[in-house]
GROMACS .gro file of C-alpha atoms in nm:
model
  475
    1MET     CA    1  -0.003  -0.001  -0.003
    2PHE     CA    2   0.111   0.357  -0.055
    3THR     CA    3  -0.035   0.696   0.032
    4ILE     CA    4   0.037   1.049  -0.090
    5ASP     CA    5  -0.045   1.365   0.090
    6HIS     CA    6  -0.219   1.620  -0.142
    7SER     CA    7  -0.350   1.852   0.130
    8LYS     CA    8  -0.087   2.122   0.054
    9THR     CA    9  -0.070   2.101  -0.320
   10THR     CA   10  -0.219   2.382  -0.530
   11CYS     CA   11  -0.131   2.238  -0.870
   12PHE     CA   12  -0.343   2.015  -1.090
   13ASN     CA   13  -0.283   1.646  -0.996
   14GLU     CA   14  -0.286   1.411  -1.294
   15MET     CA   15  -0.395   1.102  -1.085
   16PHE     CA   16  -0.615   1.248  -0.811
   17LEU     CA   17  -0.921   1.461  -0.803
   18PRO     CA   18  -0.929   1.749  -0.557
   19ASP     CA   19  -1.149   1.538  -0.319
   20GLY     CA   20  -0.886   1.258  -0.322
   21ARG     CA   21  -1.060   1.019  -0.547
   22ILE     CA   22  -0.872   0.865  -0.845
   23ARG     CA   23  -0.932   0.993  -1.193
   24THR     CA   24  -1.102   0.725  -1.405
   25HIS     CA   25  -0.824   0.669  -1.661
   26TYR     CA   26  -0.573   0.624  -1.357
   27GLN     CA   27  -0.785   0.367  -1.169
   28LYS     CA   28  -0.627   0.049  -1.303
   29LEU     CA   29  -0.277   0.187  -1.257
   30PHE     CA   30  -0.354   0.287  -0.896
   31ASP     CA   31  -0.498  -0.044  -0.820
   32CYS     CA   32  -0.195  -0.221  -0.960
   33LEU     CA   33   0.044  -0.001  -0.760
   34GLN     CA   34  -0.149  -0.077  -0.451
   35THR     CA   35  -0.117  -0.445  -0.514
   36LEU     CA   36   0.251  -0.434  -0.580
   37GLY     CA   37   0.350  -0.218  -0.287
   38GLU     CA   38   0.654   0.007  -0.245
   39ASN     CA   39   0.900  -0.269  -0.189
   40GLU     CA   40   0.825  -0.442  -0.523
   41LEU     CA   41   0.821  -0.100  -0.699
   42LEU     CA   42   1.161  -0.016  -0.550
   43ASP     CA   43   1.299  -0.361  -0.661
   44ARG     CA   44   1.179  -0.317  -1.018
   45SER     CA   45   1.304   0.041  -1.026
   46LYS     CA   46   1.652  -0.074  -0.929
   47GLU     CA   47   1.647  -0.345  -1.188
   48ILE     CA   48   1.548  -0.085  -1.462
   49LYS     CA   49   1.836   0.145  -1.359
   50GLN     CA   50   2.088  -0.133  -1.383
   51GLN     CA   51   1.940  -0.233  -1.718
   52MET     CA   52   1.975   0.132  -1.846
   53VAL     CA   53   2.339   0.133  -1.740
   54ARG     CA   54   2.406  -0.190  -1.919
   55GLN     CA   55   2.236  -0.066  -2.236
   56GLY     CA   56   2.422   0.261  -2.215
   57VAL     CA   57   2.101   0.472  -2.205
   58THR     CA   58   2.294   0.773  -2.104
   59PHE     CA   59   2.301   1.155  -2.132
   60GLN     CA   60   2.613   1.372  -2.137
   61LEU     CA   61   2.563   1.644  -1.867
   62TYR     CA   62   2.790   1.949  -1.888
   63THR     CA   63   2.855   2.163  -1.589
   64ALA     CA   64   3.100   2.461  -1.545
   65ASN     CA   65   3.406   2.258  -1.510
   66GLN     CA   66   3.344   1.914  -1.643
   67ALA     CA   67   3.125   1.685  -1.853
   68SER     CA   68   2.977   1.371  -1.688
   69GLU     CA   69   2.782   1.080  -1.846
   70ARG     CA   70   2.478   0.964  -1.651
   71ILE     CA   71   2.143   0.798  -1.709
   72ILE     CA   72   1.834   1.018  -1.729
   73PRO     CA   73   1.641   0.924  -1.414
   74PHE     CA   74   1.342   0.708  -1.525
   75ASP     CA   75   1.028   0.688  -1.306
   76ILE     CA   76   0.835   0.367  -1.334
   77ILE     CA   77   0.496   0.525  -1.261
   78PRO     CA   78   0.363   0.622  -1.600
   79ARG     CA   79   0.183   0.941  -1.690
   80ILE     CA   80  -0.155   0.867  -1.838
   81ILE     CA   81  -0.354   1.087  -2.080
   82SER     CA   82  -0.713   1.011  -2.163
   83HIS     CA   83  -0.805   0.943  -2.530
   84ASP     CA   84  -1.034   1.242  -2.553
   85ASP     CA   85  -0.755   1.482  -2.428
   86TRP     CA   86  -0.508   1.322  -2.666
   87GLU     CA   87  -0.739   1.361  -2.967
   88LYS     CA   88  -0.756   1.745  -2.901
   89LEU     CA   89  -0.387   1.772  -2.828
   90SER     CA   90  -0.274   1.580  -3.140
   91ALA     CA   91  -0.508   1.789  -3.366
   92GLY     CA   92  -0.371   2.109  -3.209
   93LEU     CA   93  -0.003   1.988  -3.262
   94ARG     CA   94  -0.065   1.904  -3.624
   95GLN     CA   95  -0.225   2.248  -3.671
   96ARG     CA   96   0.061   2.422  -3.510
   97VAL     CA   97   0.333   2.248  -3.691
   98ARG     CA   98   0.160   2.308  -4.031
   99ALA     CA   99   0.143   2.678  -3.947
  100LEU     CA  100   0.502   2.696  -3.837
  101ASN     CA  101   0.611   2.527  -4.158
  102HIS     CA  102   0.416   2.779  -4.370
  103PHE     CA  103   0.591   3.059  -4.173
  104ILE     CA  104   0.945   2.930  -4.225
  105HIS     CA  105   0.864   2.888  -4.597
  106ASP     CA  106   0.728   3.239  -4.625
  107VAL     CA  107   1.018   3.391  -4.427
  108TYR     CA  108   1.275   3.245  -4.669
  109GLN     CA  109   1.053   3.309  -4.984
  110GLN     CA  110   0.803   3.583  -5.023
  111GLN     CA  111   0.797   3.722  -4.664
  112GLN     CA  112   0.429   3.805  -4.706
  113ILE     CA  113   0.367   3.795  -4.336
  114ILE     CA  114   0.618   4.084  -4.297
  115LYS     CA  115   0.462   4.276  -4.574
  116ASP     CA  116   0.113   4.244  -4.416
  117GLY     CA  117   0.248   4.368  -4.081
  118LEU     CA  118   0.187   4.064  -3.866
  119ILE     CA  119   0.557   4.043  -3.767
  120SER     CA  120   0.827   4.300  -3.802
  121ARG     CA  121   1.125   4.258  -4.037
  122LYS     CA  122   1.352   4.345  -3.734
  123HIS     CA  123   1.218   4.036  -3.550
  124ILE     CA  124   1.338   3.826  -3.836
  125VAL     CA  125   1.669   3.963  -3.948
  126ASN     CA  126   1.794   4.014  -3.594
  127ASN     CA  127   1.696   3.661  -3.508
  128PRO     CA  128   2.012   3.463  -3.446
  129TYR     CA  129   1.867   3.152  -3.619
  130PHE     CA  130   1.767   3.341  -3.940
  131LEU     CA  131   1.986   3.211  -4.216
  132PRO     CA  132   2.004   3.455  -4.529
  133ALA     CA  133   2.170   3.164  -4.718
  134MET     CA  134   1.834   2.985  -4.712
  135ALA     CA  135   1.660   3.270  -4.904
  136ASN     CA  136   1.477   3.140  -5.212
  137VAL     CA  137   1.619   2.783  -5.169
  138GLU     CA  138   1.375   2.511  -5.292
  139VAL     CA  139   1.322   2.267  -5.009
  140PRO     CA  140   1.192   1.915  -5.093
  141GLU     CA  141   0.807   1.901  -5.052
  142ASN     CA  142   0.834   2.248  -4.886
  143VAL     CA  143   0.889   2.056  -4.559
  144TYR     CA  144   1.123   2.244  -4.337
  145ILE     CA  145   1.026   2.068  -4.023
  146ALA     CA  146   1.045   1.680  -4.063
  147LEU     CA  147   1.051   1.635  -3.678
  148SER     CA  148   0.946   1.864  -3.413
  149GLY     CA  149   0.897   1.851  -3.038
  150ILE     CA  150   0.633   2.085  -2.893
  151ASP     CA  151   0.653   2.132  -2.509
  152LEU     CA  152   0.303   2.134  -2.341
  153ILE     CA  153   0.221   2.214  -1.984
  154ARG     CA  154  -0.104   2.201  -1.775
  155ASP     CA  155  -0.196   2.484  -1.536
  156GLU     CA  156  -0.371   2.471  -1.199
  157HIS     CA  157  -0.700   2.416  -1.364
  158GLY     CA  158  -0.571   2.128  -1.587
  159ALA     CA  159  -0.578   2.343  -1.907
  160TYR     CA  160  -0.312   2.262  -2.157
  161TYR     CA  161  -0.076   2.524  -2.293
  162VAL     CA  162   0.219   2.527  -2.545
  163LEU     CA  163   0.523   2.642  -2.362
  164GLU     CA  164   0.786   2.608  -2.628
  165ASP     CA  165   0.845   2.491  -3.001
  166ASN     CA  166   1.154   2.282  -3.062
  167LEU     CA  167   1.223   2.272  -3.438
  168ARG     CA  168   1.595   2.274  -3.511
  169THR     CA  169   1.724   1.941  -3.377
  170PRO     CA  170   1.462   1.828  -3.116
  171SER     CA  171   1.590   1.568  -2.876
  172GLY     CA  172   1.431   1.306  -2.655
  173LEU     CA  173   1.265   1.081  -2.915
  174SER     CA  174   1.479   0.788  -2.836
  175TYR     CA  175   1.376   0.792  -2.470
  176VAL     CA  176   1.007   0.771  -2.575
  177PHE     CA  177   1.083   0.427  -2.719
  178LYS     CA  178   1.323   0.315  -2.451
  179ASN     CA  179   1.078   0.415  -2.175
  180ARG     CA  180   0.812   0.205  -2.336
  181SER     CA  181   1.026  -0.103  -2.385
  182LEU     CA  182   1.122  -0.084  -2.008
  183MET     CA  183   0.756  -0.069  -1.901
  184MET     CA  184   0.658  -0.344  -2.129
  185HIS     CA  185   0.941  -0.562  -1.991
  186TYR     CA  186   0.911  -0.486  -1.626
  187PHE     CA  187   0.535  -0.423  -1.595
  188PRO     CA  188   0.378  -0.658  -1.848
  189GLU     CA  189   0.082  -0.731  -1.640
  190LEU     CA  190  -0.008  -0.370  -1.617
  191TYR     CA  191   0.092  -0.259  -1.963
  192PHE     CA  192  -0.092  -0.527  -2.162
  193SER     CA  193  -0.410  -0.496  -1.965
  194SER     CA  194  -0.437  -0.116  -2.004
  195ASN     CA  195  -0.513  -0.084  -2.372
  196VAL     CA  196  -0.220   0.158  -2.433
  197GLN     CA  197  -0.192   0.304  -2.779
  198SER     CA  198   0.129   0.171  -2.955
  199ILE     CA  199   0.417   0.381  -3.056
  200GLU     CA  200   0.592   0.108  -3.259
  201GLN     CA  201   0.518   0.279  -3.581
  202GLY     CA  202   0.696   0.600  -3.473
  203THR     CA  203   1.047   0.531  -3.609
  204GLN     CA  204   0.896   0.385  -3.931
  205ASP     CA  205   0.683   0.706  -3.978
  206LEU     CA  206   1.003   0.919  -3.935
  207LEU     CA  207   1.186   0.706  -4.186
  208THR     CA  208   0.899   0.734  -4.429
  209ALA     CA  209   0.901   1.110  -4.378
  210LEU     CA  210   1.275   1.115  -4.466
  211HIS     CA  211   1.209   0.908  -4.775
  212ASP     CA  212   0.940   1.164  -4.887
  213LEU     CA  213   1.213   1.429  -4.887
  214ALA     CA  214   1.449   1.245  -5.125
  215PRO     CA  215   1.538   1.456  -5.433
  216HIS     CA  216   1.404   1.344  -5.772
  217HIS     CA  217   1.169   1.107  -5.579
  218GLN     CA  218   1.425   0.837  -5.541
  219GLN     CA  219   1.269   0.504  -5.477
  220ASP     CA  220   1.553   0.362  -5.266
  221PRO     CA  221   1.724   0.677  -5.130
  222CYS     CA  222   2.039   0.667  -4.926
  223ILE     CA  223   1.963   0.819  -4.586
  224VAL     CA  224   2.212   0.897  -4.319
  225LEU     CA  225   2.204   1.044  -3.960
  226LEU     CA  226   2.475   1.303  -3.922
  227THR     CA  227   2.597   1.325  -3.556
  228PRO     CA  228   2.855   1.544  -3.402
  229GLY     CA  229   3.002   1.235  -3.245
  230ARG     CA  230   3.030   1.034  -2.924
  231TYR     CA  231   3.092   1.332  -2.707
  232ASN     CA  232   2.764   1.501  -2.787
  233SER     CA  233   2.507   1.497  -2.507
  234ALA     CA  234   2.248   1.315  -2.711
  235TYR     CA  235   2.475   1.054  -2.882
  236PHE     CA  236   2.295   0.765  -2.736
  237GLU     CA  237   1.979   0.891  -2.917
  238HIS     CA  238   2.164   0.931  -3.250
  239VAL     CA  239   2.290   0.567  -3.232
  240PHE     CA  240   1.945   0.437  -3.128
  241LEU     CA  241   1.753   0.616  -3.403
  242ALA     CA  242   1.995   0.518  -3.670
  243GLN     CA  243   1.972   0.154  -3.560
  244GLN     CA  244   1.586   0.163  -3.542
  245MET     CA  245   1.558   0.323  -3.884
  246GLY     CA  246   1.822   0.093  -4.044
  247ILE     CA  247   2.029   0.399  -4.178
  248GLU     CA  248   2.396   0.486  -4.150
  249LEU     CA  249   2.527   0.683  -3.854
  250VAL     CA  250   2.788   0.915  -3.982
  251GLU     CA  251   3.011   1.204  -3.878
  252GLY     CA  252   3.133   1.491  -4.093
  253PRO     CA  253   3.454   1.326  -4.211
  254ASP     CA  254   3.257   1.017  -4.340
  255LEU     CA  255   3.097   1.241  -4.605
  256ARG     CA  256   3.235   1.444  -4.893
  257VAL     CA  257   3.095   1.670  -5.162
  258VAL     CA  258   3.201   1.622  -5.528
  259ASP     CA  259   3.039   1.813  -5.809
  260GLN     CA  260   2.756   1.941  -5.568
  261LYS     CA  261   2.664   1.592  -5.466
  262VAL     CA  262   2.723   1.438  -5.122
  263TYR     CA  263   2.889   1.091  -5.101
  264ILE     CA  264   2.962   0.854  -4.818
  265ASN     CA  265   3.273   0.656  -4.799
  266SER     CA  266   3.163   0.293  -4.778
  267ILE     CA  267   3.328  -0.052  -4.810
  268GLU     CA  268   3.192  -0.062  -5.169
  269GLY     CA  269   3.340   0.287  -5.238
  270LEU     CA  270   3.167   0.618  -5.279
  271ARG     CA  271   2.783   0.605  -5.258
  272GLN     CA  272   2.567   0.909  -5.321
  273VAL     CA  273   2.368   1.032  -5.013
  274ASP     CA  274   2.011   1.155  -5.079
  275VAL     CA  275   1.884   1.258  -4.736
  276ILE     CA  276   2.067   1.375  -4.430
  277TYR     CA  277   1.887   1.369  -4.087
  278ARG     CA  278   2.119   1.603  -3.915
  279ARG     CA  279   2.174   1.647  -3.547
  280LEU     CA  280   2.430   1.932  -3.584
  281ASP     CA  281   2.330   2.293  -3.529
  282ASP     CA  282   2.328   2.515  -3.832
  283ASP     CA  283   2.661   2.677  -3.758
  284PHE     CA  284   2.851   2.348  -3.787
  285LEU     CA  285   2.688   2.207  -4.090
  286ASP     CA  286   2.928   2.346  -4.352
  287PRO     CA  287   3.257   2.528  -4.272
  288LEU     CA  288   3.250   2.691  -4.621
  289ALA     CA  289   2.902   2.848  -4.559
  290PHE     CA  290   2.890   2.915  -4.189
  291ASN     CA  291   3.152   2.857  -3.909
  292PRO     CA  292   3.488   2.818  -4.082
  293ASN     CA  293   3.632   2.649  -3.768
  294SER     CA  294   3.377   2.359  -3.773
  295LEU     CA  295   3.540   2.020  -3.783
  296LEU     CA  296   3.197   1.851  -3.753
  297GLY     CA  297   3.031   1.936  -4.075
  298VAL     CA  298   3.081   1.870  -4.443
  299ALA     CA  299   3.254   2.134  -4.670
  300GLY     CA  300   3.032   2.222  -4.966
  301LEU     CA  301   2.719   2.070  -4.813
  302MET     CA  302   2.509   2.392  -4.874
  303ASN     CA  303   2.609   2.406  -5.234
  304ALA     CA  304   2.480   2.048  -5.280
  305TYR     CA  305   2.167   2.144  -5.090
  306ARG     CA  306   2.094   2.450  -5.301
  307ALA     CA  307   2.155   2.241  -5.617
  308GLY     CA  308   1.873   2.013  -5.507
  309ASN     CA  309   2.093   1.709  -5.485
  310VAL     CA  310   2.047   1.634  -5.120
  311ALA     CA  311   1.778   1.691  -4.860
  312ILE     CA  312   1.851   1.801  -4.508
  313ALA     CA  313   1.613   1.732  -4.222
  314ASN     CA  314   1.541   1.960  -4.044
  315ALA     CA  315   1.605   2.218  -4.304
  316PRO     CA  316   1.883   2.476  -4.212
  317GLY     CA  317   1.725   2.789  -4.069
  318THR     CA  318   1.422   2.635  -3.909
  319GLY     CA  319   1.537   2.784  -3.581
  320VAL     CA  320   1.395   3.121  -3.703
  321ALA     CA  321   1.051   2.976  -3.578
  322ASP     CA  322   1.148   2.835  -3.247
  323ASP     CA  323   1.292   3.159  -3.109
  324LYS     CA  324   1.092   3.247  -2.802
  325ALA     CA  325   1.007   3.594  -2.933
  326VAL     CA  326   0.845   3.447  -3.251
  327TYR     CA  327   0.666   3.201  -3.036
  328THR     CA  328   0.418   3.464  -2.935
  329LYS     CA  329   0.311   3.512  -3.297
  330VAL     CA  330   0.223   3.138  -3.358
  331PRO     CA  331  -0.160   3.190  -3.281
  332ASP     CA  332  -0.155   3.472  -3.536
  333MET     CA  333   0.025   3.245  -3.787
  334ILE     CA  334  -0.246   2.982  -3.759
  335ARG     CA  335  -0.509   3.241  -3.835
  336TYR     CA  336  -0.301   3.395  -4.112
  337TYR     CA  337  -0.179   3.083  -4.301
  338LEU     CA  338  -0.460   2.832  -4.220
  339HIS     CA  339  -0.758   3.053  -4.158
  340GLU     CA  340  -0.837   2.856  -3.837
  341GLU     CA  341  -0.862   2.934  -3.476
  342PRO     CA  342  -0.580   2.795  -3.262
  343ILE     CA  343  -0.669   2.468  -3.086
  344LEU     CA  344  -0.384   2.499  -2.831
  345LYS     CA  345  -0.316   2.820  -2.641
  346ASN     CA  346   0.021   2.982  -2.571
  347VAL     CA  347   0.125   3.078  -2.224
  348PRO     CA  348   0.070   3.459  -2.177
  349THR     CA  349   0.400   3.622  -2.272
  350TYR     CA  350   0.551   3.971  -2.235
  351HIS     CA  351   0.792   4.115  -2.479
  352LEU     CA  352   1.047   4.299  -2.273
  353GLU     CA  353   1.151   4.540  -2.550
  354LYS     CA  354   0.811   4.689  -2.517
  355LYS     CA  355   0.820   4.965  -2.253
  356GLU     CA  356   0.489   4.881  -2.085
  357ASP     CA  357   0.557   4.510  -2.078
  358ARG     CA  358   0.908   4.571  -1.946
  359GLU     CA  359   0.774   4.798  -1.657
  360PHE     CA  360   0.505   4.554  -1.564
  361VAL     CA  361   0.751   4.261  -1.551
  362LEU     CA  362   1.022   4.451  -1.351
  363ASP     CA  363   0.776   4.561  -1.108
  364GLN     CA  364   0.703   4.189  -1.009
  365LEU     CA  365   1.024   4.019  -1.132
  366GLU     CA  366   1.029   3.784  -0.837
  367LYS     CA  367   0.694   3.634  -0.950
  368MET     CA  368   0.788   3.585  -1.319
  369VAL     CA  369   0.959   3.338  -1.542
  370VAL     CA  370   1.219   3.511  -1.760
  371LYS     CA  371   1.382   3.343  -2.062
  372GLU     CA  372   1.652   3.448  -2.296
  373THR     CA  373   1.485   3.420  -2.642
  374SER     CA  374   1.767   3.229  -2.819
  375LEU     CA  375   1.852   2.972  -2.557
  376SER     CA  376   1.685   2.641  -2.465
  377GLY     CA  377   1.739   2.342  -2.234
  378GLY     CA  378   1.667   2.542  -1.923
  379TYR     CA  379   1.957   2.773  -1.973
  380GLY     CA  380   1.945   3.157  -1.945
  381MET     CA  381   1.628   3.129  -1.747
  382LEU     CA  382   1.489   3.289  -1.423
  383ILE     CA  383   1.207   3.128  -1.221
  384GLY     CA  384   1.133   3.421  -0.984
  385PRO     CA  385   0.954   3.236  -0.696
  386GLN     CA  386   1.233   2.980  -0.679
  387SER     CA  387   1.524   3.211  -0.716
  388THR     CA  388   1.744   3.415  -0.489
  389PRO     CA  389   1.735   3.805  -0.451
  390GLU     CA  390   2.083   3.808  -0.601
  391LYS     CA  391   1.981   3.624  -0.910
  392VAL     CA  392   1.659   3.838  -0.956
  393ALA     CA  393   1.884   4.149  -0.928
  394LEU     CA  394   2.113   4.006  -1.177
  395PHE     CA  395   1.832   3.948  -1.431
  396ARG     CA  396   1.697   4.302  -1.359
  397LYS     CA  397   2.032   4.436  -1.479
  398LYS     CA  398   2.035   4.203  -1.778
  399ILE     CA  399   1.692   4.296  -1.896
  400LEU     CA  400   1.766   4.677  -1.856
  401GLU     CA  401   2.083   4.636  -2.061
  402HIS     CA  402   1.929   4.414  -2.341
  403PRO     CA  403   1.550   4.401  -2.314
  404ASP     CA  404   1.518   4.269  -2.670
  405ARG     CA  405   1.685   3.950  -2.564
  406TYR     CA  406   1.421   3.845  -2.302
  407ILE     CA  407   1.058   3.744  -2.275
  408ALA     CA  408   0.868   3.686  -1.950
  409GLN     CA  409   0.579   3.469  -1.857
  410PRO     CA  410   0.373   3.427  -1.537
  411THR     CA  411   0.485   3.138  -1.321
  412ILE     CA  412   0.262   2.846  -1.387
  413ASN     CA  413   0.242   2.583  -1.125
  414LEU     CA  414   0.286   2.275  -1.355
  415SER     CA  415   0.074   1.971  -1.304
  416ALA     CA  416   0.208   1.696  -1.091
  417VAL     CA  417   0.188   1.318  -1.079
  418PRO     CA  418   0.292   1.058  -0.823
  419THR     CA  419   0.671   0.975  -0.872
  420LEU     CA  420   0.887   0.713  -0.707
  421THR     CA  421   1.189   0.909  -0.568
  422ASP     CA  422   1.417   0.868  -0.268
  423GLY     CA  423   1.264   0.537  -0.180
  424HIS     CA  424   0.906   0.663  -0.150
  425ILE     CA  425   0.615   0.810  -0.367
  426GLU     CA  426   0.570   1.185  -0.387
  427ASP     CA  427   0.416   1.425  -0.635
  428ARG     CA  428   0.654   1.589  -0.888
  429HIS     CA  429   0.588   1.853  -1.145
  430ILE     CA  430   0.588   1.742  -1.515
  431ASP     CA  431   0.559   1.864  -1.863
  432LEU     CA  432   0.507   1.681  -2.195
  433ARG     CA  433   0.705   1.685  -2.522
  434PRO     CA  434   0.506   1.514  -2.803
  435PHE     CA  435   0.685   1.458  -3.125
  436ILE     CA  436   0.529   1.553  -3.462
  437ILE     CA  437   0.654   1.384  -3.789
  438GLN     CA  438   0.597   1.563  -4.125
  439GLY     CA  439   0.663   1.426  -4.472
  440LYS     CA  440   0.392   1.400  -4.733
  441LYS     CA  441   0.155   1.360  -4.443
  442ILE     CA  442   0.170   1.468  -4.081
  443SER     CA  443   0.147   1.242  -3.775
  444VAL     CA  444   0.195   1.262  -3.402
  445ILE     CA  445   0.367   0.977  -3.202
  446SER     CA  446   0.119   0.871  -2.936
  447GLY     CA  447   0.216   1.016  -2.591
  448GLY     CA  448   0.558   1.163  -2.629
  449LEU     CA  449   0.817   1.221  -2.360
  450THR     CA  450   0.683   1.324  -2.009
  451ARG     CA  451   0.964   1.503  -1.835
  452VAL     CA  452   0.963   1.521  -1.455
  453ALA     CA  453   1.135   1.746  -1.211
  454MET     CA  454   1.310   1.506  -0.964
  455THR     CA  455   1.362   1.767  -0.699
  456LYS     CA  456   1.065   1.836  -0.469
  457GLY     CA  457   0.886   2.164  -0.560
  458SER     CA  458   1.101   2.233  -0.866
  459LEU     CA  459   0.952   2.345  -1.192
  460VAL     CA  460   1.264   2.265  -1.406
  461VAL     CA  461   1.212   1.945  -1.592
  462ASN     CA  462   1.489   1.969  -1.849
  463SER     CA  463   1.728   1.667  -1.858
  464SER     CA  464   2.018   1.911  -1.894
  465GLN     CA  465   1.919   2.048  -1.554
  466GLY     CA  466   1.878   1.709  -1.375
  467GLY     CA  467   1.523   1.630  -1.471
  468GLY     CA  468   1.387   1.269  -1.542
  469SER     CA  469   1.136   1.110  -1.756
  470LYS     CA  470   0.824   0.882  -1.754
  471ASP     CA  471   0.649   0.667  -2.003
  472THR     CA  472   0.339   0.839  -2.142
  473TRP     CA  473   0.027   0.625  -2.197
  474ILE     CA  474  -0.266   0.715  -2.419
  475VAL     CA  475  -0.548   0.483  -2.303
   0.00000   0.00000   0.00000
């Protein structure tokens, strides 16, 4: 038996109703946990941790002085989303990605949204992820975002909001599949009796989307995954996805450009590459086009791309749409490009370059979340209620010096779910990163990655900041 005290929580609890009763879609899980008891849960959790170490399910964590490899904490109590909620979420995610893809195409082609005054030219050209080199480049199928990860949260009332769009090289997909395989192996009695939507088709859908992007509609295209190498924080994911899709895992020196075509050095000799699923940031893709000091990319790659001889997913320059200042315009993009009302809402957001927004935020900075527009992964962020007076003062100074670099949002008390931590079960705050795949059609992998703040009371769920993950079940 286990009990959890909810009397002091003010957030939305995923498993329990305010009066302490179990939400219907969690009842079977709750009954199973009660039957197993904490000791059995602890034993299975320990076995899972050992299995993750053996399989090398790791994440490179960088601190100020060193890099260390560790497993991402995995919690064995799954997060469950009802079928009705998921239907609305997945429709909203497809809608959002379609609009974002239209926006990126427009920005690098006609720029009609700028001409019509919905977004300023300054917001685009000053965006650090805007790539002038992508102007008027023909992109296969006009698909700039083959894979995206859209971060969702729930507020105190259980309403879902989009917190962030991850469109450049979104990470975490491998943990969706690894978490599911662990739950199927260590909790088969629960998993197979819960009618959970399968995610097995996910990697095949991604492979199909990459096939769709092959130039000249190649029937059997050569597809590779370009990784920065084994010292990258997400290298486990690169290996896993390449294996699951049956494609080559390559580093920059494995590829070469000859006559505006990309080739891989294989045991049979040179073979032309048609599609590159890249896990490199734009700056490092091609030392001739971007950072000349890059040893990770492929010299001449952008020339081959412009010539239409290779596809790159996600397309260079997609980051122009996941900048946090552009995020505020996505509901307008949905209305502008799709002529639809947004299904999913944004978190209310203040632009600190606007005088009235800046004065409002600075007046109650200790209550706000402040983010640097060009950073992600929990970096460059202030969570006022959980911060120190010194850090609040530092951010006040930064905002006054460069207000255009920051946005602010009210602190939302993220929803929570029971989590096995430190030998017992307590509520921990969570968010959700679903993954959307786009080729000739668009699909959403059922569930996605639930990220969990492992520290009591913390609202920071990012793995780079010590967060963990859960399997996500759509029942």
